[in-house]
Amino acid sequence: MPLGQLFLELGVVILALALVGRAAGRLGITPIPLYLLAGVGLGAFMHLGRAPEEFIHVGAEIGAVLLLFTLGLEFTSQELRESLSKQRNIGALDLALNFPPGLIAGWLLGLPPMACVLLGGVTYLTSSGIASKVLSDLGRLGNRETPVILGVCVLEDVAMAVYLPVVAALLLGGTLVAIGVNLTVALGVFALTFFLALRYGHLLSRALNVPSDEALLLGVLGLVLVVAGAADLLKVSAAIGAFLVGIALSGEVADRARRQIEPLRDLFAAVFFVFFGLQLNLAEVPDVLLAATLLAVVTAATKFAVGWIGAARAGVQTRGRVRAGATLIARGEFSILIAGLGLGLAPQLGPLAAVYVLLTALIGPVLARFDAPIAAWLTRPARPAASS
């Protein structure tokens, strides 16, 4: 493709994102739902060439990594340890409430057993990328319910470190030995990285804290991509690798890195969300729309319940409980990835997961924005019974 055409197509996409971002600002909502719809519109009415699509795909992956890295910068290692310890029971409740709906829906749709297991993973996993963007856009990173949201997302990523190698080995027809090796490697790498981030993070912060802003930006960005890439190759979530780098950095270097990375994060995060919309083939939507809608309604309620109960246990009041529940509703990049593993078993799994992810990614951020009226509605006094 000529370079001029590549620039032209990418420029149109970015200008479209700029327009919907301004519209979201006027409406006072996070731009995520509009970015997703812009992706659907661009995919339907504009046929991008192979080179722009590859650039957007890579940009979307970088966006997810940077979102999790900047979220990690907001928390110290001590806060993370305490949060994970406190959220264990909520993590178990999250798994119990949000994995079975996908499993049962797969059975009702007549999917093969492994495809049902994969659909359970699709409905279980909150999009930590969307959750972190909602928290950032709405200025809620320092709220009391935020550690609950963070704890649930991190525990889900830990569960995925177990789940993905197991299902991948089963799909390949691997032996019990192969499954055991994959599982050991994934858990070992996660535990080692977690230990190094918590124990030696101060040394890393000191090494990266150079006077030049340019050198700092290049050093931090390079390290985040190296760790995320290595984590992905070792079957551990790339997002959680980036998140651990954010946790490891502290003090002055964390503050400087946050300011340096934010413009890049906002650019690639927008690309990340528009990529979701571009992936959706509208011709396949009618066949899966009813099932995806029912599944989205049920699992929005179950995920909301997890956030509500977790925030209530932490002593958060009604409005914070609503924010926690709504922020956890969105499913995202990993749900698409999990569905992609089973396309050979059940081709409808792909469009079903895409529509489901799009619906939950719209419902969650919109409900999170309107937390005040929802909380007021939930706490309204009951009307006295009419006298006869």
Coordinates of C-alpha atoms in Angstrom, one line a residue:
M1 CA 0.0 0.0 0.0
P2 CA 1.3 3.5 -0.8
L3 CA 2.4 5.5 2.2
G4 CA 0.1 8.3 1.4
Q5 CA -3.0 6.0 1.4
L6 CA -1.9 4.5 4.7
F7 CA -1.6 8.0 6.3
L8 CA -5.0 9.0 4.8
E9 CA -6.9 6.0 6.2
L10 CA -5.2 6.2 9.6
G11 CA -5.9 9.9 9.7
V12 CA -9.6 9.4 8.9
V13 CA -9.8 6.9 11.8
I14 CA -8.1 9.2 14.3
L15 CA -10.2 12.2 13.2
A16 CA -13.3 10.1 13.7
L17 CA -12.1 9.3 17.2
A18 CA -11.4 12.9 17.9
L19 CA -15.0 13.9 17.0
V20 CA -16.6 11.2 19.1
G21 CA -14.3 12.1 22.0
R22 CA -15.5 15.7 21.8
A23 CA -19.1 14.5 21.7
A24 CA -18.5 12.4 24.8
G25 CA -17.1 15.5 26.5
R26 CA -20.2 17.5 25.7
L27 CA -22.4 14.7 27.0
G28 CA -20.3 14.3 30.1
I29 CA -19.7 10.6 29.7
T30 CA -16.6 8.4 29.2
P31 CA -15.8 8.2 25.4
I32 CA -15.5 4.3 25.5
P33 CA -19.0 3.5 24.2
L34 CA -18.7 6.0 21.4
Y35 CA -15.2 4.7 20.4
L36 CA -16.7 1.2 20.2
L37 CA -19.6 2.4 18.0
A38 CA -17.2 4.4 15.9
G39 CA -15.3 1.2 15.3
V40 CA -18.5 -0.6 14.2
G41 CA -19.4 2.3 11.9
L42 CA -15.9 2.5 10.3
G43 CA -15.9 -1.3 9.8
A44 CA -19.3 -1.2 8.1
F45 CA -18.8 1.8 5.8
M46 CA -15.0 2.0 5.3
H47 CA -12.9 -0.8 4.0
L48 CA -9.4 -0.3 5.5
G49 CA -6.4 -1.8 3.8
R50 CA -4.3 -4.6 5.3
A51 CA -1.5 -2.2 6.5
P52 CA -3.9 0.1 8.5
E53 CA -5.7 -2.9 10.0
E54 CA -2.4 -4.4 11.2
F55 CA -1.3 -1.0 12.6
I56 CA -4.6 -0.7 14.5
H57 CA -4.3 -4.2 15.8
V58 CA -0.8 -3.7 17.2
G59 CA -1.9 -0.2 18.5
A60 CA -4.8 -1.8 20.3
E61 CA -2.5 -4.3 22.0
I62 CA -0.2 -1.5 23.1
G63 CA -3.2 0.4 24.4
A64 CA -4.3 -2.5 26.6
V65 CA -0.7 -2.8 28.0
L66 CA -0.4 1.0 28.7
L67 CA -3.8 1.1 30.4
L68 CA -2.8 -1.6 32.9
F69 CA 0.7 -0.1 33.4
T70 CA -0.7 3.3 34.4
L71 CA -3.2 1.7 36.7
G72 CA -0.4 -0.1 38.4
L73 CA 1.4 3.2 39.0
E74 CA -1.5 4.3 41.1
F75 CA -0.9 1.7 43.8
T76 CA 2.0 0.8 46.0
S77 CA 3.1 -2.8 46.6
Q78 CA 1.8 -2.7 50.2
E79 CA -1.6 -1.6 49.0
L80 CA -1.7 -4.4 46.4
R81 CA -0.8 -7.0 49.0
E82 CA -3.5 -5.8 51.4
S83 CA -6.1 -5.6 48.5
L84 CA -5.4 -9.1 47.3
S85 CA -5.6 -10.5 50.8
K86 CA -8.9 -8.7 51.5
Q87 CA -10.5 -9.6 48.1
R88 CA -10.0 -13.4 48.2
N89 CA -13.6 -14.2 49.2
I90 CA -14.9 -11.7 46.6
G91 CA -12.7 -13.3 44.0
A92 CA -14.3 -16.7 44.8
L93 CA -17.8 -15.2 44.6
D94 CA -16.9 -13.6 41.3
L95 CA -15.9 -17.0 39.9
A96 CA -19.0 -18.7 41.3
L97 CA -21.4 -16.1 39.8
N98 CA -19.8 -15.3 36.5
F99 CA -18.3 -18.5 35.1
P100 CA -21.5 -20.7 35.2
P101 CA -23.7 -18.3 33.1
G102 CA -21.4 -18.8 30.1
L103 CA -21.1 -22.5 30.7
I104 CA -24.9 -23.0 30.9
A105 CA -25.5 -20.8 27.9
G106 CA -23.1 -22.9 25.9
W107 CA -24.9 -26.0 26.9
L108 CA -28.3 -24.5 26.1
L109 CA -27.0 -23.5 22.6
G110 CA -25.8 -27.0 22.0
L111 CA -22.1 -26.2 21.9
P112 CA -19.4 -28.9 22.4
P113 CA -18.2 -29.3 26.0
M114 CA -14.9 -27.4 25.5
A115 CA -16.7 -24.5 23.8
C116 CA -19.0 -24.3 26.8
V117 CA -15.9 -24.1 29.1
L118 CA -14.5 -21.3 26.8
L119 CA -17.8 -19.4 27.0
G120 CA -17.6 -19.6 30.8
G121 CA -14.2 -17.9 30.5
V122 CA -15.7 -15.2 28.2
T123 CA -18.4 -14.3 30.8
Y124 CA -16.1 -14.5 33.8
L125 CA -13.5 -12.0 32.9
T126 CA -13.9 -8.3 33.5
S127 CA -12.0 -6.0 31.0
S128 CA -9.3 -4.5 33.2
G129 CA -8.5 -2.2 30.3
I130 CA -12.0 -0.7 30.2
A131 CA -12.3 -0.7 34.0
S132 CA -9.0 1.3 34.3
K133 CA -10.1 3.7 31.6
V134 CA -13.4 4.3 33.3
L135 CA -11.7 5.0 36.6
S136 CA -9.3 7.4 34.9
D137 CA -11.9 9.2 32.8
L138 CA -14.3 9.8 35.7
G139 CA -11.5 10.7 38.2
R140 CA -12.1 7.8 40.5
L141 CA -8.6 6.4 41.0
G142 CA -8.5 7.5 44.6
N143 CA -12.0 6.4 45.6
R144 CA -12.6 3.9 48.4
E145 CA -14.2 1.3 46.1
T146 CA -11.3 1.4 43.6
P147 CA -9.1 -1.2 45.6
V148 CA -12.1 -3.6 45.4
I149 CA -12.3 -3.2 41.6
L150 CA -8.5 -3.6 41.3
G151 CA -8.5 -6.7 43.6
V152 CA -11.2 -8.4 41.5
C153 CA -9.4 -7.7 38.2
V154 CA -6.0 -8.9 39.5
L155 CA -7.5 -12.1 41.0
E156 CA -9.2 -12.8 37.6
D157 CA -5.9 -12.4 35.8
V158 CA -4.3 -14.8 38.3
A159 CA -7.1 -17.3 37.6
M160 CA -6.5 -16.8 33.8
A161 CA -2.8 -17.7 34.4
V162 CA -4.2 -21.2 35.4
Y163 CA -7.2 -21.3 33.0
L164 CA -5.5 -20.4 29.7
P165 CA -2.7 -23.0 29.7
V166 CA -5.1 -25.7 30.7
V167 CA -7.7 -25.1 28.0
A168 CA -4.9 -24.5 25.4
A169 CA -3.4 -27.9 26.2
L170 CA -6.8 -29.6 26.2
L171 CA -7.7 -28.0 22.8
L172 CA -4.4 -29.3 21.4
G173 CA -5.1 -32.7 22.8
G174 CA -2.1 -32.5 25.2
T175 CA -1.3 -35.1 27.8
L176 CA -1.6 -34.6 31.6
V177 CA 2.2 -34.1 31.7
A178 CA 2.0 -31.3 29.1
I179 CA -0.8 -29.6 31.0
G180 CA 1.2 -29.9 34.2
V181 CA 4.3 -28.4 32.6
N182 CA 2.4 -25.4 31.1
L183 CA 0.6 -24.8 34.4
T184 CA 3.9 -24.9 36.4
V185 CA 5.6 -22.5 34.0
A186 CA 2.7 -20.0 34.1
L187 CA 2.3 -20.0 37.8
G188 CA 6.1 -19.9 38.4
V189 CA 6.6 -17.0 36.1
F190 CA 3.8 -15.0 37.7
A191 CA 5.0 -15.7 41.2
L192 CA 8.6 -14.8 40.4
T193 CA 7.6 -11.5 38.7
F194 CA 5.3 -10.7 41.5
F195 CA 8.0 -11.3 44.1
L196 CA 10.6 -9.3 42.2
A197 CA 8.2 -6.3 41.7
L198 CA 7.4 -6.2 45.4
R199 CA 10.8 -6.9 46.8
Y200 CA 13.2 -5.1 44.4
G201 CA 10.9 -2.4 42.9
H202 CA 12.8 0.4 44.7
L203 CA 16.0 -0.6 42.9
L204 CA 14.2 -0.5 39.5
S205 CA 12.8 2.9 40.3
R206 CA 16.3 4.2 41.2
A207 CA 17.8 2.8 38.0
L208 CA 15.1 4.4 35.7
N209 CA 15.1 7.8 37.4
V210 CA 17.4 9.7 35.1
P211 CA 17.3 13.6 34.7
S212 CA 16.4 13.4 31.0
D213 CA 12.6 13.1 30.4
E214 CA 13.3 11.6 26.9
A215 CA 15.5 8.9 28.4
L216 CA 13.0 8.2 31.1
L217 CA 10.1 7.8 28.7
L218 CA 12.1 5.5 26.4
G219 CA 13.4 3.4 29.4
V220 CA 10.0 3.0 31.0
L221 CA 8.1 2.3 27.7
G222 CA 10.8 -0.2 26.6
L223 CA 10.7 -2.0 29.9
V224 CA 6.9 -2.2 30.0
L225 CA 6.8 -3.7 26.4
V226 CA 9.6 -6.2 27.2
V227 CA 7.9 -7.5 30.4
A228 CA 4.5 -7.6 28.7
G229 CA 5.9 -9.5 25.7
A230 CA 7.8 -12.0 27.8
A231 CA 4.7 -12.6 30.0
D232 CA 2.6 -13.3 26.9
L233 CA 5.2 -15.7 25.4
L234 CA 5.2 -17.6 28.7
K235 CA 1.4 -17.9 28.7
V236 CA 0.9 -15.3 31.4
S237 CA -1.3 -12.3 30.7
A238 CA 0.7 -9.4 29.0
A239 CA -1.6 -7.0 30.8
I240 CA -0.7 -8.3 34.3
G241 CA 3.0 -8.1 33.3
A242 CA 2.6 -4.4 32.5
F243 CA 0.6 -4.0 35.7
L244 CA 3.4 -5.4 37.8
V245 CA 5.9 -3.0 36.3
G246 CA 3.6 -0.2 37.3
I247 CA 3.4 -1.6 40.9
A248 CA 7.2 -1.9 41.0
L249 CA 7.8 1.8 40.2
S250 CA 7.3 4.3 43.1
G251 CA 8.1 7.8 44.3
E252 CA 9.4 10.5 41.9
V253 CA 10.0 8.2 38.9
A254 CA 6.3 6.9 39.1
D255 CA 5.0 10.5 39.1
R256 CA 7.2 11.4 36.1
A257 CA 6.4 8.2 34.2
R258 CA 2.7 8.9 34.7
R259 CA 3.0 12.3 33.1
Q260 CA 5.1 11.1 30.3
I261 CA 3.1 8.0 29.4
E262 CA -0.4 9.6 29.7
P263 CA -0.6 11.1 26.2
L264 CA 0.6 7.8 24.6
R265 CA -1.9 5.9 26.7
D266 CA -4.8 8.0 25.7
L267 CA -3.9 7.7 22.0
F268 CA -3.4 3.9 22.0
A269 CA -6.4 3.3 24.4
A270 CA -8.7 5.0 21.8
V271 CA -7.2 2.7 19.1
F272 CA -7.8 -0.3 21.5
F273 CA -11.5 0.4 21.8
V274 CA -12.1 1.2 18.1
F275 CA -10.4 -2.1 17.2
F276 CA -13.2 -3.9 19.1
G277 CA -15.8 -2.3 16.9
L278 CA -13.8 -3.0 13.7
Q279 CA -13.8 -6.7 14.5
L280 CA -17.5 -7.1 14.5
N281 CA -19.1 -8.4 11.2
L282 CA -22.6 -6.9 11.1
A283 CA -23.9 -9.7 8.9
E284 CA -23.3 -12.2 11.7
V285 CA -25.1 -10.2 14.4
P286 CA -28.8 -11.2 13.8
D287 CA -28.0 -14.9 14.4
V288 CA -26.4 -14.3 17.8
L289 CA -28.1 -11.1 19.0
L290 CA -30.8 -12.7 21.2
A291 CA -28.4 -15.1 23.0
A292 CA -25.8 -12.4 23.4
T293 CA -28.3 -9.9 24.8
L294 CA -29.7 -12.4 27.4
L295 CA -26.2 -13.4 28.4
A296 CA -25.2 -9.7 28.7
V297 CA -28.2 -8.9 30.9
V298 CA -27.7 -11.9 33.2
T299 CA -23.9 -11.4 33.6
A300 CA -24.2 -7.6 34.0
A301 CA -26.4 -8.4 37.1
T302 CA -24.0 -11.0 38.5
K303 CA -21.0 -8.8 38.0
F304 CA -22.8 -5.8 39.5
A305 CA -23.6 -8.0 42.5
V306 CA -19.9 -8.9 42.9
G307 CA -18.9 -5.2 43.0
W308 CA -21.7 -4.2 45.2
I309 CA -21.0 -6.9 47.8
G310 CA -17.2 -6.3 47.7
A311 CA -17.6 -2.6 48.2
A312 CA -20.2 -3.2 51.0
R313 CA -17.7 -5.4 52.8
A314 CA -15.1 -2.6 52.6
G315 CA -17.5 -0.2 54.3
V316 CA -18.3 1.8 51.1
Q317 CA -21.7 3.6 50.9
T318 CA -24.4 3.0 48.3
R319 CA -23.0 5.3 45.6
G320 CA -19.6 3.7 45.8
R321 CA -21.1 0.2 45.7
V322 CA -23.0 1.2 42.5
R323 CA -19.7 2.5 41.0
A324 CA -17.9 -0.7 41.9
G325 CA -20.6 -2.9 40.4
A326 CA -21.0 -0.9 37.2
T327 CA -17.3 -0.6 36.6
L328 CA -16.8 -4.4 36.7
I329 CA -19.5 -5.2 34.1
A330 CA -17.5 -4.6 30.9
R331 CA -15.9 -7.6 29.3
G332 CA -13.2 -7.0 26.7
E333 CA -10.0 -8.1 25.1
F334 CA -9.4 -11.3 26.9
S335 CA -13.0 -12.5 26.3
I336 CA -12.4 -12.1 22.6
L337 CA -9.1 -13.9 22.9
I338 CA -10.7 -16.8 24.8
A339 CA -13.5 -17.1 22.2
G340 CA -11.0 -17.2 19.5
L341 CA -9.4 -20.4 20.9
G342 CA -12.7 -22.3 20.2
L343 CA -13.6 -21.1 16.7
G344 CA -12.6 -24.5 15.3
L345 CA -15.0 -26.2 17.7
A346 CA -18.0 -23.8 17.3
P347 CA -17.8 -21.0 14.7
Q348 CA -20.7 -19.1 16.3
L349 CA -18.5 -18.6 19.4
G350 CA -16.7 -15.7 17.7
P351 CA -19.7 -13.4 16.7
L352 CA -21.5 -14.4 19.9
A353 CA -18.5 -13.2 22.1
A354 CA -18.0 -10.1 19.9
V355 CA -21.7 -8.9 20.3
Y356 CA -21.7 -9.9 24.0
V357 CA -18.4 -7.9 24.6
L358 CA -19.8 -4.9 22.8
L359 CA -23.0 -4.9 24.8
T360 CA -21.3 -5.2 28.2
A361 CA -18.7 -2.6 27.2
L362 CA -21.5 -0.2 26.5
I363 CA -23.6 -1.0 29.5
G364 CA -20.8 -0.9 32.1
P365 CA -19.3 2.6 31.4
V366 CA -22.7 4.2 30.9
L367 CA -24.0 2.8 34.3
A368 CA -20.7 3.9 35.9
R369 CA -21.3 7.4 34.7
F370 CA -24.8 7.6 36.1
D371 CA -24.0 6.3 39.6
A372 CA -25.7 9.1 41.4
P373 CA -29.3 8.6 40.0
I374 CA -28.9 4.8 40.2
A375 CA -27.9 5.1 43.9
A376 CA -30.8 7.5 44.6
W377 CA -33.2 5.1 42.9
L378 CA -31.9 2.1 44.9
T379 CA -32.2 4.0 48.2
R380 CA -35.5 5.7 47.6
P381 CA -38.0 5.3 50.5
A382 CA -40.7 2.7 49.9
R383 CA -44.2 4.3 49.2
P384 CA -46.6 3.7 52.1
A385 CA -49.4 1.3 51.2
A386 CA -52.6 3.0 50.1
S387 CA -55.3 2.9 52.8
S388 CA -58.6 1.3 51.8

